[in-house]
Amino acid sequence: MLLGGCDVLRLGVANHAGPVAEAQWHLLLIVGAVLVFVAAPVWLLTPLIAWHYRIGKKGNVYKPKWTFSWPLEGLIWIPPAGIVIGLGFVLWHYTLALDPYRPLPSAEPALEIQAVALDWKWLFLYPEQGIASVNRMAIPVGRPVHMSLTSGTVMQSLLIPQLAGQIYAMAGMTTQLNLAASRTGSFRGENTQFNGLGFQNQKFEVLAQTPEDFGAWVARARAADRPLDAAAVDGLMKKSVPPEPILYSSAPPDLFQTLIARTQEPSR
Amino acid sequence: MTEPLWPAVFGRFGWMDLPFVRAWQELSVSEIIGAGAGGLVVVGGLAVVILVTWLGRWRYLWREWFTTLDHKRIGVMYVVIAFVMLSRALVEAVLMRMQQAAAINAPGFVAPDHFAQLFTTHGSIMIFFMAMPFLTGAINYVMPLQIGARDVAFPLLNAVSLWLTAGAAGLMMVSLVIGRFSTGGWTGYPPYTELAFSPDVGPDYWIWAVTLGSLGTTMSGLNFAVTIYKERCPGMTLMRMPMFCWTSLCTSILMIFAMPPLTVATALLALDRYLGFHFFTNDLGGNMMNYANLIWLFGHPEVYILILPAFGVYSEVISTFSSKELYGYTSLVIATMAIAVLSFTVWVHHFFTMGQSANINAVFGIATMAIGLPTGVKIYDWIWTMFRGRVRFSVPMLYSLAFMMTFVLGGLTGIILAFPPLDYLVHNTLFLVAHFHNMLIPGLLYGMLAGYNYWFPKAFGFRLDERWGRISFGCWVVGFYLAFMPLYVLGAGGMTRRSQAVFEPAFRPWLYIAGVGALVLLSALVTLFVQLWVSIRNREANRVPVGDPWNAGGLEWSIPAPPPAYNFAVIPTVRDRDPFYGEKQAGNPYPAPKRYESIAMPANSMTGPALGVLGAVTAFGLVWHMWWLAGLGLAASIATVIARSFARDVERLIPAAEVARIDRRWRKEIQRAKPIGRVVEGTPTNRGLAEVEA
């Protein structure tokens, strides 16, 4: 039970597998340390003072009319204000540095992936490779990934806890997310925004592979004789939870833009 | 149902909208639970009707309670609504915890659709029909007494607010029996709640219940603010007001400014759903981001609407039970006002992940952290209030201490969430769920329960049972930690909120602990009712007719318990902060009036209950597209208001002789009572007359 208890953290940012999640984890440690320092006085003083000044105890000072002290006032306003200002600088710096829209520094160009939120699955389009995939997102280790997201249905939110934070996917709009994997592995991705009866099943796998394996995966996809044609897209738009990930050998290059434009038409 | 008559009369209602029929047709545990809940509402409602009829108390209820404009009774009725709704929403929470513990790589016993209704009703009820009525009831009861007023500024409006809230709460209950509720969560985010994705009646129930409730709350806010501005007794300057009145004022201001965005949001969503508008739809230029802004422009101030009154309660309770005046009054006033103002500057932190620029997120993140500053100051002010005091660990004080310890933890995780890069990770996960329960259970529920234990003797004339109060307190605290600490861990592991099933075995131990915690919280609720039952049974031994059981300083303690309808036989004149405390020190806390005068009080009116029922009927008609019913309800509502405006006889005079009789009887009680010290206030010797220490 106890050993099993720690496993849960291995699924999250504590077990980060990429530079974005790693930076977020470090930020969490910094903020957490400062905050324990901030909260400790309250956790210590509240029980100590309450117990020390309990009514039954003899010999205590009792000053019912004592209601103000400038030094104490200074102590409870100024240092906390200083901490908030200090944390404000940290926050500003990290918010800009970890802006999901900011490309990751790298010599290599980022791999483009277009993610479409559907009920109750994710469609990943690889415009450079011309392939597509449902519920499995393969990425090469070490190369940054630039994702564009939209939704073919209600709002959803894409989160891969071990790689990066989440961003909403909204119909008719594009959001962006930059991430990268620093080691190979299979990581859990999910939609975190409730979108109906299949919500709890809407998980996907992020497969971080060596560049060679990724190349092989793309080749395998292309070899499969399963194009993402109009009929296949219509099938995906229907509410369903695919039992297995699906690979498509080809996808229309403008599908992402088409799906964004489609939501602006009168509803069918 | 093919004939045109049926839809004209019953709108879109069909037999399958009854949970009993559904359970009969497709037998499953989930449907049985649904039918059971519906059955409970029907049987419970019938039982109450039969009981009241059997006791022959309809006339009494109608005259003394339903039609009353007395702020005290309206306050009590608000709290009754809060307790009823708390019971339902807590049971729903337990069901959800049990389901998640059972559904690890298994279907569990609650179907996804049912589960989604559970988290939607749980959230909607806890916010709109538990928390809001509880704090509105507390303000209603206490604030006019504290400022030396005989009633709120607009007593009739007060009743209308109450009954609109009651009507909305009733609609929530009806949704258990007829039809289904929304599955879109308590914030009802479109486009999921639009017709294209949720064509059923669920979102409509949500829209109209929330709209009715929010109208009532807006009017309550206006009422309270005007009461505080205009109805204070002579000498009660703003800076002499008890802290609870200050937090009530800030809450009222927030209600006035924060509820309209909600009403607008639900109204626009209703236009989308009923008249084919496209405010938040996916197509034809609709944009749900506008909804997110509107709902959180309400939603964030709402958090402080909920928490500030509890802060006021804690200020009163900690001062009283530390046997000491409040430390840093001015500081607390400034901090409260700062919180109220800042609460309007942080709403974007509810959707850092919507893709706006990093600069915008950073600004709102820093604003969010800034709120922590005045909040922290308040906590320290309460610590310094205990400093050099004489602390009694009575039930309200225990809640206050548990609040301080626990709330700080919630504040801590709140700062974590204020960092946009960290919010990206745990937004929409159980970490967030743990955080806001960590704020609202200590920051609202503990406060309201502290206030309930603290002011109950004032309202009903006898103290609540201390022993059962402590047991209940223990369950609320232990249950909270067991139920919500695991959620922080699960959220850090990436477990999303609102999951009907779970596919990670690693979540199992934590979900089990949380499940146990939920059961402990349920026993906390049960023991709370046991406390009430035991207290009513032993009421004779615990009576405090003189009215000052805790040796406290506010004006509300200077009058009998329970107070007469007119509160103060003579409107008091205040010379200082903690006025009653000062008078006790000066040695003349109960000056006999030179002469008694007749007092005019607002006469009973059936306008409130009529508008509440008609509002609910209109809403019900709209939900089911029974247009005739909606039209009838609306027309009757307007007619009621017009009819009321012709009423001339809206006051009832309490003759001077009657005032004198009531007051003299109370003065006899004072003479009979023996002053008691603070150490023995929990014993039957306490008759509500406090011994003044040298």
PDB file of N, CA, C and O in Angstrom, chain B residues 76-125:
ATOM      1  N   VAL B  76     -33.107  32.472   9.722  1.00  0.00           N
ATOM      2  CA  VAL B  76     -33.192  31.070  10.143  1.00  0.00           C
ATOM      3  C   VAL B  76     -33.642  30.194   8.972  1.00  0.00           C
ATOM      4  O   VAL B  76     -33.098  29.105   8.738  1.00  0.00           O
ATOM      5  N   MET B  77     -34.611  30.684   8.197  1.00  0.00           N
ATOM      6  CA  MET B  77     -35.094  29.866   7.075  1.00  0.00           C
ATOM      7  C   MET B  77     -34.002  29.672   6.027  1.00  0.00           C
ATOM      8  O   MET B  77     -33.880  28.601   5.435  1.00  0.00           O
ATOM      9  N   TYR B  78     -33.196  30.716   5.813  1.00  0.00           N
ATOM     10  CA  TYR B  78     -32.053  30.555   4.907  1.00  0.00           C
ATOM     11  C   TYR B  78     -31.158  29.419   5.386  1.00  0.00           C
ATOM     12  O   TYR B  78     -30.698  28.581   4.601  1.00  0.00           O
ATOM     13  N   VAL B  79     -30.885  29.396   6.693  1.00  0.00           N
ATOM     14  CA  VAL B  79     -29.964  28.379   7.216  1.00  0.00           C
ATOM     15  C   VAL B  79     -30.597  26.985   7.107  1.00  0.00           C
ATOM     16  O   VAL B  79     -29.897  26.001   6.839  1.00  0.00           O
ATOM     17  N   VAL B  80     -31.922  26.925   7.291  1.00  0.00           N
ATOM     18  CA  VAL B  80     -32.585  25.623   7.127  1.00  0.00           C
ATOM     19  C   VAL B  80     -32.397  25.118   5.695  1.00  0.00           C
ATOM     20  O   VAL B  80     -32.049  23.953   5.461  1.00  0.00           O
ATOM     21  N   ILE B  81     -32.596  26.026   4.711  1.00  0.00           N
ATOM     22  CA  ILE B  81     -32.364  25.632   3.317  1.00  0.00           C
ATOM     23  C   ILE B  81     -30.935  25.123   3.157  1.00  0.00           C
ATOM     24  O   ILE B  81     -30.677  24.088   2.531  1.00  0.00           O
ATOM     25  N   ALA B  82     -29.992  25.859   3.752  1.00  0.00           N
ATOM     26  CA  ALA B  82     -28.585  25.481   3.620  1.00  0.00           C
ATOM     27  C   ALA B  82     -28.348  24.078   4.163  1.00  0.00           C
ATOM     28  O   ALA B  82     -27.647  23.270   3.541  1.00  0.00           O
ATOM     29  N   PHE B  83     -28.943  23.751   5.309  1.00  0.00           N
ATOM     30  CA  PHE B  83     -28.722  22.426   5.898  1.00  0.00           C
ATOM     31  C   PHE B  83     -29.334  21.322   5.036  1.00  0.00           C
ATOM     32  O   PHE B  83     -28.730  20.275   4.842  1.00  0.00           O
ATOM     33  N   VAL B  84     -30.540  21.586   4.519  1.00  0.00           N
ATOM     34  CA  VAL B  84     -31.172  20.575   3.666  1.00  0.00           C
ATOM     35  C   VAL B  84     -30.311  20.322   2.442  1.00  0.00           C
ATOM     36  O   VAL B  84     -30.007  19.174   2.065  1.00  0.00           O
ATOM     37  N   MET B  85     -29.867  21.408   1.807  1.00  0.00           N
ATOM     38  CA  MET B  85     -29.103  21.260   0.578  1.00  0.00           C
ATOM     39  C   MET B  85     -27.715  20.689   0.858  1.00  0.00           C
ATOM     40  O   MET B  85     -27.169  19.925   0.062  1.00  0.00           O
ATOM     41  N   LEU B  86     -27.146  21.057   2.016  1.00  0.00           N
ATOM     42  CA  LEU B  86     -25.857  20.482   2.406  1.00  0.00           C
ATOM     43  C   LEU B  86     -25.964  18.967   2.489  1.00  0.00           C
ATOM     44  O   LEU B  86     -25.077  18.239   2.024  1.00  0.00           O
ATOM     45  N   SER B  87     -27.067  18.501   3.063  1.00  0.00           N
ATOM     46  CA  SER B  87     -27.228  17.058   3.218  1.00  0.00           C
ATOM     47  C   SER B  87     -27.226  16.374   1.852  1.00  0.00           C
ATOM     48  O   SER B  87     -26.531  15.371   1.649  1.00  0.00           O
ATOM     49  N   ARG B  88     -27.996  16.944   0.915  1.00  0.00           N
ATOM     50  CA  ARG B  88     -28.064  16.306  -0.398  1.00  0.00           C
ATOM     51  C   ARG B  88     -26.692  16.331  -1.082  1.00  0.00           C
ATOM     52  O   ARG B  88     -26.218  15.311  -1.578  1.00  0.00           O
ATOM     53  N   ALA B  89     -26.061  17.499  -1.100  1.00  0.00           N
ATOM     54  CA  ALA B  89     -24.817  17.622  -1.864  1.00  0.00           C
ATOM     55  C   ALA B  89     -23.693  16.818  -1.223  1.00  0.00           C
ATOM     56  O   ALA B  89     -22.802  16.328  -1.918  1.00  0.00           O
ATOM     57  N   LEU B  90     -23.742  16.654   0.093  1.00  0.00           N
ATOM     58  CA  LEU B  90     -22.699  15.850   0.735  1.00  0.00           C
ATOM     59  C   LEU B  90     -22.882  14.370   0.402  1.00  0.00           C
ATOM     60  O   LEU B  90     -21.904  13.657   0.136  1.00  0.00           O
ATOM     61  N   VAL B  91     -24.136  13.921   0.389  1.00  0.00           N
ATOM     62  CA  VAL B  91     -24.381  12.532   0.001  1.00  0.00           C
ATOM     63  C   VAL B  91     -23.902  12.298  -1.430  1.00  0.00           C
ATOM     64  O   VAL B  91     -23.304  11.265  -1.755  1.00  0.00           O
ATOM     65  N   GLU B  92     -24.131  13.297  -2.295  1.00  0.00           N
ATOM     66  CA  GLU B  92     -23.654  13.166  -3.675  1.00  0.00           C
ATOM     67  C   GLU B  92     -22.133  13.045  -3.714  1.00  0.00           C
ATOM     68  O   GLU B  92     -21.578  12.259  -4.491  1.00  0.00           O
ATOM     69  N   ALA B  93     -21.470  13.833  -2.874  1.00  0.00           N
ATOM     70  CA  ALA B  93     -20.005  13.767  -2.836  1.00  0.00           C
ATOM     71  C   ALA B  93     -19.552  12.378  -2.409  1.00  0.00           C
ATOM     72  O   ALA B  93     -18.625  11.800  -2.990  1.00  0.00           O
ATOM     73  N   VAL B  94     -20.231  11.819  -1.409  1.00  0.00           N
ATOM     74  CA  VAL B  94     -19.862  10.484  -0.938  1.00  0.00           C
ATOM     75  C   VAL B  94     -20.049   9.468  -2.062  1.00  0.00           C
ATOM     76  O   VAL B  94     -19.191   8.601  -2.296  1.00  0.00           O
ATOM     77  N   LEU B  95     -21.163   9.597  -2.782  1.00  0.00           N
ATOM     78  CA  LEU B  95     -21.401   8.685  -3.909  1.00  0.00           C
ATOM     79  C   LEU B  95     -20.263   8.761  -4.929  1.00  0.00           C
ATOM     80  O   LEU B  95     -19.780   7.739  -5.432  1.00  0.00           O
ATOM     81  N   MET B  96     -19.827   9.986  -5.233  1.00  0.00           N
ATOM     82  CA  MET B  96     -18.768  10.143  -6.231  1.00  0.00           C
ATOM     83  C   MET B  96     -17.461   9.535  -5.733  1.00  0.00           C
ATOM     84  O   MET B  96     -16.743   8.862  -6.481  1.00  0.00           O
ATOM     85  N   ARG B  97     -17.142   9.767  -4.464  1.00  0.00           N
ATOM     86  CA  ARG B  97     -15.914   9.189  -3.904  1.00  0.00           C
ATOM     87  C   ARG B  97     -15.974   7.656  -3.939  1.00  0.00           C
ATOM     88  O   ARG B  97     -15.002   6.995  -4.245  1.00  0.00           O
ATOM     89  N   MET B  98     -17.149   7.113  -3.593  1.00  0.00           N
ATOM     90  CA  MET B  98     -17.300   5.651  -3.588  1.00  0.00           C
ATOM     91  C   MET B  98     -17.148   5.118  -5.019  1.00  0.00           C
ATOM     92  O   MET B  98     -16.503   4.099  -5.252  1.00  0.00           O
ATOM     93  N   GLN B  99     -17.751   5.839  -5.952  1.00  0.00           N
ATOM     94  CA  GLN B  99     -17.670   5.403  -7.340  1.00  0.00           C
ATOM     95  C   GLN B  99     -16.219   5.370  -7.804  1.00  0.00           C
ATOM     96  O   GLN B  99     -15.766   4.395  -8.398  1.00  0.00           O
ATOM     97  N   GLN B 100     -15.475   6.449  -7.523  1.00  0.00           N
ATOM     98  CA  GLN B 100     -14.095   6.475  -8.004  1.00  0.00           C
ATOM     99  C   GLN B 100     -13.265   5.391  -7.330  1.00  0.00           C
ATOM    100  O   GLN B 100     -12.380   4.796  -7.956  1.00  0.00           O
ATOM    101  N   ALA B 101     -13.550   5.128  -6.044  1.00  0.00           N
ATOM    102  CA  ALA B 101     -12.798   4.065  -5.377  1.00  0.00           C
ATOM    103  C   ALA B 101     -13.148   2.702  -5.963  1.00  0.00           C
ATOM    104  O   ALA B 101     -12.326   1.783  -5.992  1.00  0.00           O
ATOM    105  N   ALA B 102     -14.391   2.575  -6.446  1.00  0.00           N
ATOM    106  CA  ALA B 102     -14.831   1.279  -6.968  1.00  0.00           C
ATOM    107  C   ALA B 102     -14.472   1.107  -8.437  1.00  0.00           C
ATOM    108  O   ALA B 102     -14.401  -0.018  -8.934  1.00  0.00           O
ATOM    109  N   ALA B 103     -14.262   2.219  -9.143  1.00  0.00           N
ATOM    110  CA  ALA B 103     -14.154   2.140 -10.607  1.00  0.00           C
ATOM    111  C   ALA B 103     -12.707   2.256 -11.076  1.00  0.00           C
ATOM    112  O   ALA B 103     -12.402   3.020 -11.976  1.00  0.00           O
ATOM    113  N   ILE B 104     -11.810   1.523 -10.445  1.00  0.00           N
ATOM    114  CA  ILE B 104     -10.432   1.499 -10.918  1.00  0.00           C
ATOM    115  C   ILE B 104     -10.308   0.299 -11.846  1.00  0.00           C
ATOM    116  O   ILE B 104     -10.339  -0.850 -11.409  1.00  0.00           O
ATOM    117  N   ASN B 105     -10.236   0.578 -13.119  1.00  0.00           N
ATOM    118  CA  ASN B 105     -10.288  -0.472 -14.135  1.00  0.00           C
ATOM    119  C   ASN B 105     -11.539  -1.323 -14.002  1.00  0.00           C
ATOM    120  O   ASN B 105     -11.521  -2.537 -14.220  1.00  0.00           O
ATOM    121  N   ALA B 106     -12.615  -0.699 -13.595  1.00  0.00           N
ATOM    122  CA  ALA B 106     -13.900  -1.393 -13.436  1.00  0.00           C
ATOM    123  C   ALA B 106     -14.989  -0.358 -13.674  1.00  0.00           C
ATOM    124  O   ALA B 106     -14.734   0.844 -13.587  1.00  0.00           O
ATOM    125  N   PRO B 107     -16.189  -0.797 -14.012  1.00  0.00           N
ATOM    126  CA  PRO B 107     -17.238   0.189 -14.300  1.00  0.00           C
ATOM    127  C   PRO B 107     -17.792   0.874 -13.063  1.00  0.00           C
ATOM    128  O   PRO B 107     -18.388   1.949 -13.182  1.00  0.00           O
ATOM    129  N   GLY B 108     -17.596   0.278 -11.865  1.00  0.00           N
ATOM    130  CA  GLY B 108     -18.218   0.877 -10.691  1.00  0.00           C
ATOM    131  C   GLY B 108     -19.718   0.720 -10.721  1.00  0.00           C
ATOM    132  O   GLY B 108     -20.239  -0.140 -11.432  1.00  0.00           O
ATOM    133  N   PHE B 109     -20.431   1.552  -9.966  1.00  0.00           N
ATOM    134  CA  PHE B 109     -21.887   1.360  -9.884  1.00  0.00           C
ATOM    135  C   PHE B 109     -22.674   2.590 -10.334  1.00  0.00           C
ATOM    136  O   PHE B 109     -23.891   2.564 -10.386  1.00  0.00           O
ATOM    137  N   VAL B 110     -21.977   3.683 -10.644  1.00  0.00           N
ATOM    138  CA  VAL B 110     -22.669   4.872 -11.126  1.00  0.00           C
ATOM    139  C   VAL B 110     -22.297   5.072 -12.592  1.00  0.00           C
ATOM    140  O   VAL B 110     -21.124   5.187 -12.931  1.00  0.00           O
ATOM    141  N   ALA B 111     -23.295   5.120 -13.452  1.00  0.00           N
ATOM    142  CA  ALA B 111     -23.051   5.276 -14.892  1.00  0.00           C
ATOM    143  C   ALA B 111     -22.478   6.663 -15.185  1.00  0.00           C
ATOM    144  O   ALA B 111     -22.707   7.594 -14.424  1.00  0.00           O
ATOM    145  N   PRO B 112     -21.718   6.808 -16.303  1.00  0.00           N
ATOM    146  CA  PRO B 112     -21.083   8.093 -16.608  1.00  0.00           C
ATOM    147  C   PRO B 112     -22.048   9.265 -16.612  1.00  0.00           C
ATOM    148  O   PRO B 112     -21.750  10.330 -16.064  1.00  0.00           O
ATOM    149  N   ASP B 113     -23.219   9.083 -17.209  1.00  0.00           N
ATOM    150  CA  ASP B 113     -24.174  10.185 -17.288  1.00  0.00           C
ATOM    151  C   ASP B 113     -24.635  10.598 -15.897  1.00  0.00           C
ATOM    152  O   ASP B 113     -24.753  11.781 -15.572  1.00  0.00           O
ATOM    153  N   HIS B 114     -24.891   9.603 -15.061  1.00  0.00           N
ATOM    154  CA  HIS B 114     -25.333   9.848 -13.693  1.00  0.00           C
ATOM    155  C   HIS B 114     -24.223  10.526 -12.902  1.00  0.00           C
ATOM    156  O   HIS B 114     -24.449  11.477 -12.145  1.00  0.00           O
ATOM    157  N   PHE B 115     -22.989  10.050 -13.110  1.00  0.00           N
ATOM    158  CA  PHE B 115     -21.840  10.625 -12.412  1.00  0.00           C
ATOM    159  C   PHE B 115     -21.702  12.112 -12.766  1.00  0.00           C
ATOM    160  O   PHE B 115     -21.468  12.960 -11.896  1.00  0.00           O
ATOM    161  N   ALA B 116     -21.881  12.418 -14.061  1.00  0.00           N
ATOM    162  CA  ALA B 116     -21.735  13.807 -14.493  1.00  0.00           C
ATOM    163  C   ALA B 116     -22.815  14.687 -13.871  1.00  0.00           C
ATOM    164  O   ALA B 116     -22.569  15.843 -13.522  1.00  0.00           O
ATOM    165  N   GLN B 117     -24.029  14.138 -13.722  1.00  0.00           N
ATOM    166  CA  GLN B 117     -25.065  14.910 -13.034  1.00  0.00           C
ATOM    167  C   GLN B 117     -24.690  15.116 -11.574  1.00  0.00           C
ATOM    168  O   GLN B 117     -24.950  16.181 -11.001  1.00  0.00           O
ATOM    169  N   LEU B 118     -24.065  14.093 -10.984  1.00  0.00           N
ATOM    170  CA  LEU B 118     -23.692  14.205  -9.567  1.00  0.00           C
ATOM    171  C   LEU B 118     -22.697  15.333  -9.354  1.00  0.00           C
ATOM    172  O   LEU B 118     -22.852  16.154  -8.453  1.00  0.00           O
ATOM    173  N   PHE B 119     -21.617  15.399 -10.181  1.00  0.00           N
ATOM    174  CA  PHE B 119     -20.653  16.464  -9.898  1.00  0.00           C
ATOM    175  C   PHE B 119     -21.222  17.835 -10.242  1.00  0.00           C
ATOM    176  O   PHE B 119     -20.860  18.832  -9.628  1.00  0.00           O
ATOM    177  N   THR B 120     -22.160  17.877 -11.199  1.00  0.00           N
ATOM    178  CA  THR B 120     -22.768  19.167 -11.515  1.00  0.00           C
ATOM    179  C   THR B 120     -23.675  19.636 -10.389  1.00  0.00           C
ATOM    180  O   THR B 120     -23.593  20.785  -9.950  1.00  0.00           O
ATOM    181  N   THR B 121     -24.526  18.737  -9.904  1.00  0.00           N
ATOM    182  CA  THR B 121     -25.422  19.167  -8.825  1.00  0.00           C
ATOM    183  C   THR B 121     -24.629  19.414  -7.544  1.00  0.00           C
ATOM    184  O   THR B 121     -24.910  20.365  -6.822  1.00  0.00           O
ATOM    185  N   HIS B 122     -23.638  18.585  -7.282  1.00  0.00           N
ATOM    186  CA  HIS B 122     -22.844  18.778  -6.060  1.00  0.00           C
ATOM    187  C   HIS B 122     -22.269  20.192  -6.040  1.00  0.00           C
ATOM    188  O   HIS B 122     -22.407  20.927  -5.062  1.00  0.00           O
ATOM    189  N   GLY B 123     -21.611  20.573  -7.136  1.00  0.00           N
ATOM    190  CA  GLY B 123     -20.989  21.893  -7.188  1.00  0.00           C
ATOM    191  C   GLY B 123     -22.018  23.009  -7.155  1.00  0.00           C
ATOM    192  O   GLY B 123     -21.891  23.961  -6.382  1.00  0.00           O
ATOM    193  N   SER B 124     -23.046  22.872  -7.997  1.00  0.00           N
ATOM    194  CA  SER B 124     -24.049  23.940  -8.057  1.00  0.00           C
ATOM    195  C   SER B 124     -24.728  24.117  -6.705  1.00  0.00           C
ATOM    196  O   SER B 124     -24.936  25.247  -6.247  1.00  0.00           O
ATOM    197  N   ILE B 125     -25.069  23.016  -6.059  1.00  0.00           N
ATOM    198  CA  ILE B 125     -25.767  23.118  -4.775  1.00  0.00           C
ATOM    199  C   ILE B 125     -24.854  23.686  -3.711  1.00  0.00           C
ATOM    200  O   ILE B 125     -25.221  24.595  -2.973  1.00  0.00           O
TER     201      ILE B 125
END
